Amino acid sequence: MPVYRKLWFWIVVLTILSPLGLLAQGTAWGEWGTDELKEMLGMVPQGLAKLGETWHAVLPDYSVPGLDKTFAQQAVGYIISAVVGLAVIVILSYFIGRALAKGEHE
Amino acid sequence: MHIPDGYLSPSTSVVMYAAMVPVWGMAVKKVKETLKSKQVPLLALAAAFSFVIMMFNVPIPGGTTGHAVGGTLAAIVLGPWAACIAVSIALIIQALIFGDGGVWAIGANCFNMAFVLPFLGYAVYRAISAGGRNRVLGSVIGSYVGLNAAAFCAAVEFGIQPALFHTAAGAPLYCPYGLAQAIPAMMFAHLTVAGPIEAVITGIVVYYLQRSAEESLFYNATA
């Protein structure tokens, strides 16, 4: 199945180009952090502030802690995040797929 | 479209998990019946593609951003049930490792982007491309409809919060914006920018697969 290999090539291209996604200014609607909400509303809803603290991500917002000063650093952090995310997702979905899929017989 | 923690009340979050659990159960059952071993790399590829395409934030007029999801594309190749699993994996990893979408909100985010999106997108694609004709056109329209339906669901989930959950004094406890604000904002972003991007990407990949690969790569089951 050589077409699979060609498609993986495009995943690599997208990974390298992923920092383009950092150029978009602003936050997606409804995904503001508490500081942004405070600026927009002058307050942070109580429940939101509490539940928002539920989970602390290892690589928050696809950034690597410490690599956040310049755009170049952020871009590197973004690519590292993409590689980490892809590795975990590919391994996980491969094993889930293996567990679910039928045997080789056509 | 990734709802973060705090925007939905705990009870809304639980309802959305409760809606997704039977879907995931059914997806596992259906994929066990239909997924062939040689398609496993394709499942991984679909999850990987969905993840990486969501990293491409695009600017929306008015100062927000949006992104494609790739869920209809996954459904066109693997069928909607396997697409549901692939996109769910991407969304769960986004929430756990990157904090993109909340952990309470995994049920809601999977309902919108891993269930409504691929199933509706695939249904529209099927209706247009019956018999394997007009695959590209079907994929373009299907993916546009699917992405916008998912955005609409997210907007409703956001928008019902302030009416249902507020303090005695009327201050919102979770998402502060109601339906009248959430629906126009979300739909404008997805109808004008994110939807067309999803449609073009899906159309290009389907065209590429049709040109370069065997037709057998497309999911054709009648169910």
GROMACS .gro file of C-alpha atoms in nm:
model
  329
    1MET     CA    1   0.000   0.000   0.000
    2PRO     CA    2   0.234   0.274  -0.115
    3VAL     CA    3  -0.043   0.533  -0.089
    4TYR     CA    4  -0.024   0.512   0.292
    5ARG     CA    5   0.340   0.609   0.280
    6LYS     CA    6   0.259   0.909   0.061
    7LEU     CA    7  -0.008   1.018   0.307
    8TRP     CA    8   0.234   0.994   0.602
    9PHE     CA    9   0.466   1.221   0.404
   10TRP     CA   10   0.193   1.488   0.413
   11ILE     CA   11   0.158   1.451   0.791
   12VAL     CA   12   0.530   1.530   0.818
   13VAL     CA   13   0.486   1.834   0.591
   14LEU     CA   14   0.192   1.957   0.800
   15THR     CA   15   0.394   1.909   1.120
   16ILE     CA   16   0.678   2.123   0.986
   17LEU     CA   17   0.432   2.388   0.868
   18SER     CA   18   0.226   2.376   1.191
   19PRO     CA   19   0.376   2.700   1.337
   20LEU     CA   20   0.173   2.881   1.070
   21GLY     CA   21  -0.117   2.806   1.303
   22LEU     CA   22   0.049   3.033   1.562
   23LEU     CA   23   0.021   3.337   1.336
   24ALA     CA   24  -0.356   3.365   1.380
   25GLN     CA   25  -0.423   3.635   1.638
   26GLY     CA   26  -0.687   3.599   1.906
   27THR     CA   27  -0.857   3.311   2.077
   28ALA     CA   28  -1.129   3.089   1.932
   29TRP     CA   29  -1.477   3.193   2.045
   30GLY     CA   30  -1.557   3.038   2.383
   31GLU     CA   31  -1.199   2.927   2.451
   32TRP     CA   32  -1.080   3.233   2.642
   33GLY     CA   33  -0.868   3.193   2.952
   34THR     CA   34  -0.975   3.352   3.279
   35ASP     CA   35  -0.749   3.656   3.225
   36GLU     CA   36  -0.909   3.720   2.886
   37LEU     CA   37  -1.257   3.684   3.036
   38LYS     CA   38  -1.166   3.929   3.309
   39GLU     CA   39  -1.065   4.180   3.044
   40MET     CA   40  -1.381   4.123   2.838
   41LEU     CA   41  -1.638   4.103   3.118
   42GLY     CA   42  -1.468   4.263   3.415
   43MET     CA   43  -1.539   3.942   3.608
   44VAL     CA   44  -1.482   3.570   3.592
   45PRO     CA   45  -1.788   3.347   3.646
   46GLN     CA   46  -1.743   3.161   3.978
   47GLY     CA   47  -1.807   2.810   3.853
   48LEU     CA   48  -1.589   2.866   3.550
   49ALA     CA   49  -1.296   2.977   3.762
   50LYS     CA   50  -1.328   2.667   3.980
   51LEU     CA   51  -1.381   2.405   3.706
   52GLY     CA   52  -1.118   2.566   3.485
   53GLU     CA   53  -0.858   2.450   3.736
   54THR     CA   54  -0.949   2.083   3.695
   55TRP     CA   55  -0.662   1.976   3.477
   56HIS     CA   56  -0.307   2.098   3.426
   57ALA     CA   57  -0.172   1.998   3.088
   58VAL     CA   58   0.192   1.899   3.045
   59LEU     CA   59   0.229   2.105   2.728
   60PRO     CA   60  -0.036   2.376   2.775
   61ASP     CA   61  -0.166   2.521   2.448
   62TYR     CA   62   0.094   2.328   2.248
   63SER     CA   63   0.379   2.516   2.413
   64VAL     CA   64   0.687   2.376   2.581
   65PRO     CA   65   0.753   2.537   2.921
   66GLY     CA   66   1.053   2.769   2.888
   67LEU     CA   67   1.020   2.793   2.510
   68ASP     CA   68   0.781   3.085   2.506
   69LYS     CA   69   0.983   3.404   2.464
   70THR     CA   70   1.022   3.460   2.092
   71PHE     CA   71   0.816   3.348   1.795
   72ALA     CA   72   1.099   3.115   1.693
   73GLN     CA   73   1.090   2.949   2.038
   74GLN     CA   74   0.712   2.919   2.024
   75ALA     CA   75   0.737   2.769   1.676
   76VAL     CA   76   0.985   2.508   1.800
   77GLY     CA   77   0.757   2.436   2.097
   78TYR     CA   78   0.462   2.400   1.862
   79ILE     CA   79   0.648   2.152   1.640
   80ILE     CA   80   0.765   1.955   1.946
   81SER     CA   81   0.403   1.947   2.068
   82ALA     CA   82   0.288   1.825   1.728
   83VAL     CA   83   0.549   1.548   1.728
   84VAL     CA   84   0.462   1.440   2.084
   85GLY     CA   85   0.088   1.450   2.012
   86LEU     CA   86   0.127   1.259   1.686
   87ALA     CA   87   0.345   0.993   1.847
   88VAL     CA   88   0.096   0.931   2.129
   89ILE     CA   89  -0.204   0.936   1.895
   90VAL     CA   90  -0.047   0.707   1.635
   91ILE     CA   91   0.062   0.450   1.896
   92LEU     CA   92  -0.274   0.464   2.077
   93SER     CA   93  -0.487   0.440   1.764
   94TYR     CA   94  -0.266   0.170   1.620
   95PHE     CA   95  -0.311  -0.050   1.928
   96ILE     CA   96  -0.683   0.025   1.954
   97GLY     CA   97  -0.716  -0.051   1.583
   98ARG     CA   98  -0.519  -0.375   1.621
   99ALA     CA   99  -0.739  -0.483   1.910
  100LEU     CA  100  -1.058  -0.416   1.714
  101ALA     CA  101  -0.972  -0.516   1.357
  102LYS     CA  102  -1.061  -0.843   1.195
  103GLY     CA  103  -0.792  -1.086   1.080
  104GLU     CA  104  -0.609  -1.084   0.748
  105HIS     CA  105  -0.852  -1.307   0.558
  106GLU     CA  106  -1.011  -1.106   0.281
  107MET     CA  107  -1.465   2.457   1.888
  108HIS     CA  108  -1.285   2.289   2.180
  109ILE     CA  109  -1.496   2.372   2.482
  110PRO     CA  110  -1.259   2.429   2.779
  111ASP     CA  111  -1.332   2.331   3.138
  112GLY     CA  112  -1.553   2.577   3.319
  113TYR     CA  113  -1.771   2.683   3.028
  114LEU     CA  114  -2.018   2.398   3.077
  115SER     CA  115  -2.171   2.318   3.415
  116PRO     CA  116  -2.075   1.981   3.569
  117SER     CA  117  -2.430   1.856   3.504
  118THR     CA  118  -2.413   1.954   3.135
  119SER     CA  119  -2.073   1.784   3.112
  120VAL     CA  120  -2.214   1.466   3.265
  121VAL     CA  121  -2.510   1.469   3.024
  122MET     CA  122  -2.268   1.498   2.729
  123TYR     CA  123  -2.056   1.209   2.860
  124ALA     CA  124  -2.376   1.008   2.905
  125ALA     CA  125  -2.465   1.082   2.543
  126MET     CA  126  -2.122   0.977   2.419
  127VAL     CA  127  -2.074   0.653   2.615
  128PRO     CA  128  -2.331   0.453   2.411
  129VAL     CA  129  -2.191   0.607   2.090
  130TRP     CA  130  -1.840   0.493   2.181
  131GLY     CA  131  -1.977   0.149   2.273
  132MET     CA  132  -2.157   0.120   1.941
  133ALA     CA  133  -1.849   0.248   1.756
  134VAL     CA  134  -1.635  -0.026   1.914
  135LYS     CA  135  -1.895  -0.287   1.819
  136LYS     CA  136  -1.929  -0.164   1.458
  137VAL     CA  137  -1.554  -0.121   1.406
  138LYS     CA  138  -1.497  -0.475   1.533
  139GLU     CA  139  -1.732  -0.595   1.260
  140THR     CA  140  -1.604  -0.384   0.972
  141LEU     CA  141  -1.241  -0.274   1.023
  142LYS     CA  142  -0.991  -0.490   0.837
  143SER     CA  143  -0.638  -0.542   0.970
  144LYS     CA  144  -0.488  -0.369   0.670
  145GLN     CA  145  -0.695  -0.059   0.751
  146VAL     CA  146  -0.538  -0.015   1.097
  147PRO     CA  147  -0.260   0.214   0.967
  148LEU     CA  148  -0.532   0.419   0.799
  149LEU     CA  149  -0.713   0.459   1.132
  150ALA     CA  150  -0.390   0.586   1.289
  151LEU     CA  151  -0.337   0.812   0.989
  152ALA     CA  152  -0.689   0.957   1.022
  153ALA     CA  153  -0.641   1.031   1.392
  154ALA     CA  154  -0.300   1.186   1.319
  155PHE     CA  155  -0.437   1.399   1.036
  156SER     CA  156  -0.728   1.523   1.245
  157PHE     CA  157  -0.489   1.616   1.528
  158VAL     CA  158  -0.238   1.802   1.312
  159ILE     CA  159  -0.497   1.984   1.100
  160MET     CA  160  -0.655   2.121   1.418
  161MET     CA  161  -0.322   2.292   1.497
  162PHE     CA  162  -0.370   2.523   1.198
  163ASN     CA  163  -0.563   2.807   1.357
  164VAL     CA  164  -0.693   3.052   1.102
  165PRO     CA  165  -0.795   3.410   1.176
  166ILE     CA  166  -1.169   3.488   1.176
  167PRO     CA  167  -1.278   3.848   1.106
  168GLY     CA  168  -1.359   4.007   1.442
  169GLY     CA  169  -1.052   3.882   1.623
  170THR     CA  170  -1.112   3.513   1.695
  171THR     CA  171  -0.976   3.198   1.530
  172GLY     CA  172  -1.105   2.869   1.398
  173HIS     CA  173  -0.974   2.549   1.246
  174ALA     CA  174  -1.065   2.247   1.035
  175VAL     CA  175  -1.125   1.905   1.197
  176GLY     CA  176  -1.100   1.650   0.917
  177GLY     CA  177  -1.373   1.427   1.062
  178THR     CA  178  -1.579   1.389   0.744
  179LEU     CA  179  -1.264   1.292   0.556
  180ALA     CA  180  -1.198   1.019   0.810
  181ALA     CA  181  -1.557   0.897   0.768
  182ILE     CA  182  -1.530   0.890   0.388
  183VAL     CA  183  -1.228   0.660   0.409
  184LEU     CA  184  -1.300   0.454   0.721
  185GLY     CA  185  -1.673   0.489   0.771
  186PRO     CA  186  -1.836   0.710   1.036
  187TRP     CA  187  -1.793   0.469   1.329
  188ALA     CA  188  -1.417   0.436   1.282
  189ALA     CA  189  -1.399   0.811   1.220
  190CYS     CA  190  -1.570   0.861   1.556
  191ILE     CA  191  -1.297   0.656   1.725
  192ALA     CA  192  -1.014   0.828   1.535
  193VAL     CA  193  -1.134   1.182   1.611
  194SER     CA  194  -1.217   1.089   1.974
  195ILE     CA  195  -0.858   0.970   2.023
  196ALA     CA  196  -0.726   1.299   1.884
  197LEU     CA  197  -0.961   1.504   2.105
  198ILE     CA  198  -0.883   1.309   2.423
  199ILE     CA  199  -0.507   1.348   2.371
  200GLN     CA  200  -0.554   1.719   2.296
  201ALA     CA  201  -0.740   1.761   2.625
  202LEU     CA  202  -0.505   1.553   2.840
  203ILE     CA  203  -0.162   1.657   2.710
  204PHE     CA  204  -0.226   2.005   2.570
  205GLY     CA  205  -0.525   2.135   2.768
  206ASP     CA  206  -0.700   2.203   2.434
  207GLY     CA  207  -1.060   2.135   2.530
  208GLY     CA  208  -1.143   2.053   2.889
  209VAL     CA  209  -1.142   1.718   3.066
  210TRP     CA  210  -1.497   1.772   3.194
  211ALA     CA  211  -1.580   1.874   2.837
  212ILE     CA  212  -1.443   1.563   2.662
  213GLY     CA  213  -1.796   1.421   2.630
  214ALA     CA  214  -1.927   1.742   2.474
  215ASN     CA  215  -1.629   1.794   2.245
  216CYS     CA  216  -1.642   1.433   2.124
  217PHE     CA  217  -2.020   1.460   2.075
  218ASN     CA  218  -1.975   1.766   1.854
  219MET     CA  219  -1.658   1.685   1.661
  220ALA     CA  220  -1.634   1.303   1.672
  221PHE     CA  221  -2.005   1.215   1.645
  222VAL     CA  222  -2.223   1.487   1.491
  223LEU     CA  223  -1.952   1.604   1.253
  224PRO     CA  224  -1.844   1.277   1.087
  225PHE     CA  225  -2.190   1.121   1.084
  226LEU     CA  226  -2.372   1.417   0.932
  227GLY     CA  227  -2.081   1.494   0.700
  228TYR     CA  228  -2.077   1.133   0.584
  229ALA     CA  229  -2.456   1.117   0.540
  230VAL     CA  230  -2.448   1.423   0.312
  231TYR     CA  231  -2.148   1.283   0.122
  232ARG     CA  232  -2.330   0.951   0.075
  233ALA     CA  233  -2.644   1.121  -0.051
  234ILE     CA  234  -2.451   1.319  -0.312
  235SER     CA  235  -2.198   1.056  -0.415
  236ALA     CA  236  -2.431   0.755  -0.438
  237GLY     CA  237  -2.270   0.482  -0.641
  238GLY     CA  238  -1.924   0.636  -0.621
  239ARG     CA  239  -1.997   0.935  -0.847
  240ASN     CA  240  -1.937   1.295  -0.745
  241ARG     CA  241  -1.718   1.190  -0.453
  242VAL     CA  242  -1.531   1.521  -0.451
  243LEU     CA  243  -1.847   1.733  -0.462
  244GLY     CA  244  -2.008   1.515  -0.195
  245SER     CA  245  -1.703   1.543   0.027
  246VAL     CA  246  -1.688   1.923  -0.008
  247ILE     CA  247  -2.054   1.978   0.078
  248GLY     CA  248  -2.064   1.701   0.339
  249SER     CA  249  -1.759   1.828   0.528
  250TYR     CA  250  -1.892   2.186   0.519
  251VAL     CA  251  -2.227   2.077   0.660
  252GLY     CA  252  -2.065   1.848   0.918
  253LEU     CA  253  -1.828   2.113   1.053
  254ASN     CA  254  -2.104   2.372   1.080
  255ALA     CA  255  -2.339   2.129   1.252
  256ALA     CA  256  -2.069   2.057   1.509
  257ALA     CA  257  -2.013   2.430   1.563
  258PHE     CA  258  -2.388   2.477   1.606
  259CYS     CA  259  -2.400   2.205   1.872
  260ALA     CA  260  -2.110   2.366   2.056
  261ALA     CA  261  -2.286   2.705   2.034
  262VAL     CA  262  -2.605   2.559   2.186
  263GLU     CA  263  -2.408   2.389   2.466
  264PHE     CA  264  -2.235   2.720   2.544
  265GLY     CA  265  -2.550   2.926   2.498
  266ILE     CA  266  -2.783   2.741   2.734
  267GLN     CA  267  -2.545   2.787   3.029
  268PRO     CA  268  -2.626   3.138   3.155
  269ALA     CA  269  -3.003   3.073   3.153
  270LEU     CA  270  -2.967   2.744   3.341
  271PHE     CA  271  -2.678   2.814   3.577
  272HIS     CA  272  -2.647   3.147   3.754
  273THR     CA  273  -2.618   3.286   4.102
  274ALA     CA  274  -2.923   3.408   4.293
  275ALA     CA  275  -2.826   3.757   4.177
  276GLY     CA  276  -2.826   3.645   3.815
  277ALA     CA  277  -2.450   3.636   3.753
  278PRO     CA  278  -2.350   3.353   3.519
  279LEU     CA  279  -2.167   3.063   3.682
  280TYR     CA  280  -2.020   2.910   3.366
  281CYS     CA  281  -2.028   3.029   3.003
  282PRO     CA  282  -2.141   3.393   3.034
  283TYR     CA  283  -2.283   3.424   2.682
  284GLY     CA  284  -2.635   3.310   2.592
  285LEU     CA  285  -2.774   3.155   2.275
  286ALA     CA  286  -2.829   3.497   2.116
  287GLN     CA  287  -2.456   3.562   2.133
  288ALA     CA  288  -2.308   3.213   2.102
  289ILE     CA  289  -2.499   3.098   1.792
  290PRO     CA  290  -2.425   3.401   1.568
  291ALA     CA  291  -2.060   3.416   1.681
  292MET     CA  292  -1.991   3.046   1.630
  293MET     CA  293  -2.187   3.020   1.305
  294PHE     CA  294  -2.026   3.330   1.154
  295ALA     CA  295  -1.679   3.188   1.225
  296HIS     CA  296  -1.758   2.844   1.086
  297LEU     CA  297  -1.988   2.932   0.795
  298THR     CA  298  -1.745   3.190   0.657
  299VAL     CA  299  -1.394   3.067   0.737
  300ALA     CA  300  -1.348   2.734   0.915
  301GLY     CA  301  -1.619   2.556   0.711
  302PRO     CA  302  -1.478   2.656   0.370
  303ILE     CA  303  -1.131   2.548   0.486
  304GLU     CA  304  -1.262   2.210   0.603
  305ALA     CA  305  -1.445   2.173   0.270
  306VAL     CA  306  -1.144   2.261   0.053
  307ILE     CA  307  -0.904   2.036   0.248
  308THR     CA  308  -1.148   1.744   0.237
  309GLY     CA  309  -1.215   1.795  -0.133
  310ILE     CA  310  -0.843   1.811  -0.217
  311VAL     CA  311  -0.761   1.492  -0.025
  312VAL     CA  312  -1.058   1.302  -0.172
  313TYR     CA  313  -0.958   1.421  -0.521
  314TYR     CA  314  -0.597   1.314  -0.453
  315LEU     CA  315  -0.708   0.972  -0.326
  316GLN     CA  316  -0.937   0.923  -0.623
  317ARG     CA  317  -0.663   1.018  -0.868
  318SER     CA  318  -0.370   0.831  -0.716
  319ALA     CA  319  -0.515   0.545  -0.517
  320GLU     CA  320  -0.739   0.255  -0.584
  321GLU     CA  321  -1.108   0.317  -0.542
  322SER     CA  322  -1.100   0.046  -0.275
  323LEU     CA  323  -0.961   0.297  -0.028
  324PHE     CA  324  -1.306   0.453   0.012
  325TYR     CA  325  -1.546   0.316   0.267
  326ASN     CA  326  -1.845   0.179   0.083
  327ALA     CA  327  -2.046  -0.022   0.330
  328THR     CA  328  -2.419   0.036   0.309
  329ALA     CA  329  -2.472   0.055   0.685
   0.00000   0.00000   0.00000
